[in-house]
Amino acid sequence: MHVHQWRGEFDRAAESQQRARVLAVGDRQLAFVEQHVGKRLFDSGHYCEALDAFAAALTLRQRCGAPEDQLLSSRVAVQRAGELASRSID
């Protein structure tokens, strides 16, 4: 999943992430996947969609009582994606 994204192979990364979504067991795993979906979308310039994925990850992480560093990571990602999404709409 990560290797494709780092290589800029966003379509292949998306396929891997979709499989991971299906296979995820519980909120912790799904939150991990959603955070990485958001990162892929962010890196490919799809800020509105990234915002949705980061927000989903944050909600899941809050619900399962994730560690503070993971919550902070999602909060920062939501904020930054939101900023860039609002600029791309203007």
Coordinates of C-alpha atoms in Angstrom, one line a residue, residues 17-18 26 37 51 60 62 77:
Q17 CA -6.4 0.5 0.1
Q18 CA -9.8 -0.7 -1.1
G26 CA -12.6 -3.2 13.8
V37 CA -6.5 6.8 2.1
L51 CA -10.6 15.8 4.1
L60 CA -13.0 6.1 14.2
Q62 CA -12.0 8.8 18.8
A77 CA -4.5 16.3 8.7

